[in-house]
CSV table of C-alpha atoms in Angstrom, one decimal:
chain,number,residue,atom,x,y,z
A,1437,MET,CA,-14.2,-9.1,12.6
A,1438,LYS,CA,-15.5,-7.4,15.7
A,1439,THR,CA,-13.0,-6.3,18.3
A,1440,SER,CA,-12.9,-5.0,21.8
A,1441,LEU,CA,-9.5,-3.4,21.3
A,1442,ARG,CA,-10.8,0.2,21.7
A,1443,GLU,CA,-12.5,-0.6,25.0
A,1444,ARG,CA,-9.5,-2.4,26.4
A,1445,ARG,CA,-7.1,0.4,25.2
A,1446,GLU,CA,-9.3,3.2,26.7
A,1447,ALA,CA,-9.7,1.2,29.9
A,1448,VAL,CA,-6.0,1.5,30.6
A,1449,GLU,CA,-5.9,5.1,29.2
A,1450,LEU,CA,-3.5,4.3,26.4
A,1451,SER,CA,-3.5,6.3,23.2
A,1452,GLN,CA,-3.5,4.7,19.8
A,1453,GLY,CA,0.0,5.9,19.1
A,1454,ALA,CA,1.3,4.6,22.4
A,1455,LEU,CA,-0.2,1.1,21.8
A,1456,ALA,CA,1.1,1.1,18.2
A,1457,GLU,CA,4.6,1.8,19.4
A,1458,ARG,CA,4.4,-1.0,22.0
A,1459,VAL,CA,3.3,-3.6,19.5
A,1460,GLY,CA,5.5,-2.3,16.6
A,1461,VAL,CA,2.9,-1.0,14.1
A,1462,THR,CA,1.7,2.4,13.0
A,1463,ARG,CA,-1.1,4.3,14.7
A,1464,GLN,CA,-3.1,4.1,11.5
A,1465,THR,CA,-3.1,0.3,11.8
A,1466,ILE,CA,-4.5,0.4,15.4
A,1467,ASN,CA,-7.1,2.9,14.2
A,1468,ALA,CA,-8.1,0.6,11.3
A,1469,ILE,CA,-8.4,-2.4,13.6
A,1470,GLU,CA,-10.6,-0.6,16.0
A,1471,ARG,CA,-12.8,0.6,13.2
A,1472,ASP,CA,-13.1,-3.0,11.8
A,1473,ARG,CA,-11.4,-1.9,8.6
A,1474,TYR,CA,-8.5,-4.2,8.9
A,1475,ASP,CA,-8.0,-7.7,10.3
A,1476,PRO,CA,-4.6,-8.0,12.0
A,1477,SER,CA,-2.1,-10.7,11.2
A,1478,LEU,CA,-1.8,-13.7,13.6
A,1479,GLU,CA,1.5,-12.3,14.8
A,1480,LEU,CA,0.0,-8.9,15.6
A,1481,ALA,CA,-3.1,-10.5,17.2
A,1482,PHE,CA,-0.8,-12.4,19.5
A,1483,LYS,CA,1.2,-9.3,20.3
A,1484,LEU,CA,-2.0,-7.4,21.2
A,1485,ALA,CA,-3.4,-10.2,23.3
A,1486,ARG,CA,-0.1,-10.5,25.1
A,1487,HIS,CA,-0.1,-6.8,25.7
A,1488,PHE,CA,-3.5,-6.8,27.3
A,1489,ASP,CA,-2.9,-10.1,29.0
A,1490,CYS,CA,-5.8,-11.9,27.5
A,1491,ARG,CA,-6.6,-14.4,24.8
A,1492,ILE,CA,-7.0,-13.5,21.1
A,1493,GLU,CA,-10.6,-14.6,21.3
A,1494,ASP,CA,-11.2,-12.0,24.0
A,1495,LEU,CA,-9.9,-9.3,21.7
A,1496,PHE,CA,-11.4,-10.5,18.4
A,1497,ASP,CA,-14.7,-12.2,17.7
A,1498,PRO,CA,-15.3,-13.4,14.1
A,1499,GLU,CA,-18.7,-14.8,15.2
A,1500,LEU,CA,-20.1,-11.3,15.6
A,1501,ASP,CA,-19.1,-10.3,12.0
A,1502,GLU,CA,-22.3,-10.5,10.1
A,1503,THR,CA,-20.8,-9.5,6.7
A,1504,SER,CA,-18.4,-12.5,6.5
B,1108,MET,CA,-11.7,26.9,23.2
B,1109,LEU,CA,-11.2,25.9,19.6
B,1110,SER,CA,-8.2,27.2,17.7
B,1111,ILE,CA,-7.3,26.8,14.1
B,1112,SER,CA,-4.4,24.6,14.9
B,1113,SER,CA,-6.7,22.2,16.7
B,1114,LEU,CA,-8.9,21.9,13.6
B,1115,VAL,CA,-6.0,21.1,11.2
B,1116,PRO,CA,-4.9,17.5,11.4
B,1117,PRO,CA,-1.2,17.1,12.4
B,1118,VAL,CA,1.2,16.3,9.7
B,1119,THR,CA,2.3,12.7,10.3
B,1120,HIS,CA,5.7,11.2,9.7
B,1121,ARG,CA,4.3,9.2,6.9
B,1122,SER,CA,2.9,12.3,5.2
B,1123,LYS,CA,6.3,14.0,5.5
B,1124,TYR,CA,8.1,10.9,4.1
B,1125,VAL,CA,5.8,10.5,1.1
B,1126,SER,CA,6.0,14.3,0.5
B,1127,VAL,CA,9.8,14.0,0.2
B,1128,PHE,CA,9.4,11.7,-2.8
B,1129,PHE,CA,6.8,13.9,-4.4
B,1130,LEU,CA,9.2,16.8,-3.9
B,1131,ALA,CA,12.0,14.7,-5.5
B,1132,GLY,CA,9.9,14.0,-8.5
B,1133,ALA,CA,8.9,17.7,-8.9
B,1134,ILE,CA,12.5,18.8,-8.6
B,1135,TYR,CA,13.6,16.2,-11.1
B,1136,ALA,CA,10.8,17.2,-13.6
B,1137,ALA,CA,11.6,20.9,-13.1
B,1138,PHE,CA,15.3,20.5,-13.9
B,1139,ILE,CA,14.5,18.3,-17.0
B,1140,VAL,CA,12.1,21.0,-18.2
B,1141,ALA,CA,14.9,23.6,-17.6
B,1142,GLY,CA,17.2,21.5,-19.8
B,1143,LEU,CA,19.4,20.3,-16.9
B,1144,PRO,CA,18.6,16.5,-16.7
B,1145,LEU,CA,21.8,15.5,-15.0
B,1146,VAL,CA,21.3,18.1,-12.3
B,1147,GLY,CA,17.8,16.9,-12.0
B,1148,VAL,CA,18.9,13.3,-11.4
B,1149,GLY,CA,21.5,14.5,-8.9
B,1150,ALA,CA,18.9,16.5,-7.0
B,1151,TRP,CA,16.5,13.6,-7.1
B,1152,VAL,CA,19.1,11.3,-5.6
B,1153,VAL,CA,19.9,13.8,-2.8
B,1154,VAL,CA,16.3,14.3,-1.9
B,1155,CYS,CA,15.6,10.6,-1.9
B,1156,VAL,CA,18.6,9.9,0.3
B,1157,ALA,CA,17.4,12.6,2.6
B,1158,GLY,CA,14.0,10.8,2.8
B,1159,GLN,CA,15.6,7.5,3.6
B,1160,VAL,CA,17.8,9.1,6.3
B,1161,TYR,CA,14.7,10.7,7.8
B,1162,ARG,CA,13.0,7.2,7.8
B,1163,CYS,CA,16.0,5.5,9.4
B,1164,ARG,CA,16.2,8.0,12.2
B,1165,LEU,CA,12.7,7.6,13.3
B,1166,ASP,CA,12.1,5.4,16.3
B,1167,ARG,CA,8.8,3.9,15.0
B,1168,PRO,CA,7.8,2.1,11.8
B,1169,LEU,CA,6.5,4.2,9.0
B,1170,PHE,CA,4.9,1.3,7.3
B,1171,ASP,CA,3.7,-2.0,8.6
B,1172,GLU,CA,1.7,-5.1,7.8
B,1173,ARG,CA,-1.4,-3.2,6.9
B,1174,ASP,CA,0.5,-1.2,4.3
B,1175,ARG,CA,1.8,-4.5,2.9
B,1176,SER,CA,-1.8,-5.8,2.8
B,1177,LEU,CA,-3.0,-2.6,1.0
B,1178,TYR,CA,-0.1,-2.9,-1.4
B,1179,GLN,CA,-0.9,-6.5,-2.2
B,1180,THR,CA,-4.6,-5.7,-2.7
B,1181,ALA,CA,-3.8,-2.7,-5.0
B,1182,ALA,CA,-1.3,-4.9,-7.0
B,1183,ALA,CA,-3.8,-7.7,-7.4
B,1184,ARG,CA,-6.5,-5.2,-8.6
B,1185,THR,CA,-4.0,-3.6,-11.0
B,1186,ILE,CA,-3.1,-7.0,-12.5
B,1187,ARG,CA,-6.8,-8.0,-12.8
B,1188,THR,CA,-7.7,-4.7,-14.4
B,1189,LEU,CA,-4.8,-5.0,-16.9
B,1190,SER,CA,-5.7,-8.6,-17.7
B,1191,VAL,CA,-9.3,-7.9,-18.2
B,1192,GLY,CA,-8.5,-4.8,-20.2
B,1193,ALA,CA,-6.0,-6.6,-22.4
B,1194,GLY,CA,-8.5,-9.5,-22.9
B,1195,ILE,CA,-11.1,-7.1,-24.2
B,1196,VAL,CA,-9.1,-4.4,-26.0
B,1197,PHE,CA,-6.7,-6.5,-28.1
B,1198,PRO,CA,-9.1,-9.2,-29.4
B,1199,GLY,CA,-11.6,-6.3,-30.0
B,1200,ALA,CA,-9.0,-4.4,-32.0
B,1201,VAL,CA,-8.2,-7.5,-34.1
B,1202,VAL,CA,-11.9,-8.0,-34.9
B,1203,PHE,CA,-12.4,-4.3,-35.5
B,1204,PHE,CA,-9.5,-4.0,-38.0
B,1205,ALA,CA,-10.4,-7.2,-39.7
B,1206,VAL,CA,-14.0,-6.2,-40.1
B,1207,THR,CA,-13.1,-2.7,-41.4
B,1208,GLY,CA,-10.5,-4.2,-43.8
B,1209,ASN,CA,-7.6,-2.3,-42.2
B,1210,GLU,CA,-5.6,-5.3,-40.9
B,1211,SER,CA,-2.4,-3.6,-41.9
B,1212,GLN,CA,-3.5,-0.3,-40.4
B,1213,TRP,CA,-2.9,-1.1,-36.7
B,1214,PRO,CA,-1.9,2.1,-35.0
B,1215,ARG,CA,1.7,2.1,-34.0
B,1216,TRP,CA,0.9,2.9,-30.4
B,1217,LEU,CA,-1.5,-0.1,-30.2
B,1218,PHE,CA,1.2,-2.4,-31.5
B,1219,PHE,CA,3.7,-1.2,-28.9
B,1220,LEU,CA,1.1,-1.4,-26.2
B,1221,SER,CA,0.4,-5.0,-27.1
B,1222,ILE,CA,4.1,-5.8,-27.0
B,1223,TYR,CA,4.4,-4.1,-23.6
B,1224,THR,CA,1.3,-5.9,-22.3
B,1225,MET,CA,2.7,-9.2,-23.5
B,1226,ALA,CA,6.1,-8.6,-21.9
B,1227,PHE,CA,4.3,-7.5,-18.7
B,1228,GLY,CA,2.2,-10.6,-18.6
B,1229,LEU,CA,5.2,-12.9,-19.2
B,1230,PHE,CA,7.2,-11.0,-16.4
B,1231,PHE,CA,4.3,-11.4,-14.0
B,1232,THR,CA,3.9,-15.1,-14.9
B,1233,GLY,CA,7.6,-15.6,-14.2
B,1234,VAL,CA,7.4,-13.8,-10.8
B,1235,TYR,CA,4.3,-15.7,-9.9
B,1236,LEU,CA,6.0,-19.1,-10.7
B,1237,TYR,CA,9.1,-18.1,-8.7
B,1238,THR,CA,7.0,-17.0,-5.8
B,1239,ARG,CA,5.0,-20.3,-5.8
B,1240,TYR,CA,8.3,-22.2,-5.9
B,1241,GLU,CA,9.6,-20.1,-3.0
B,1242,GLN,CA,6.6,-20.6,-0.8
């Protein structure tokens, strides 16, 4: 699943660790999501969307994933 | 300017936490080899408790949903590997010993392995049924 998480995070000059702390996960999880290695749970997707004040569809786009 | 410290990745809290349990295991094994098993158990408990205290005092999660997902995937692969392995090894062994005329010559380790595998399979089936009932 493609994501714009890294772009949005870097736009507000937030580190992976700081974002992880704010949404209650580990830095490794944020890193894995940004590298398309892990699809977050619905709960975490909501938390991330809420944090960036956007919709989940704005952060994650399954349509762009050519492998699934 | 690059320094050596900038090239070495920082030791994370997770690494430290996991290292504590490797250390506990090493200490435990060392005391057993030294002929002091009870001291080994005591040291193992102390180090494990220290690891838990370290975890509880952190202000951030050490493990999260991704770790649970990895754990589930690893567990599923383990079960599948054991199932496929047992499905090949044990029938194969029966055929092998029947063909070679050594039906009574099953190695003892293979007998115990088959019992263990059967018990493991029954246990897994029980846990699976309970989990299905629960969810």
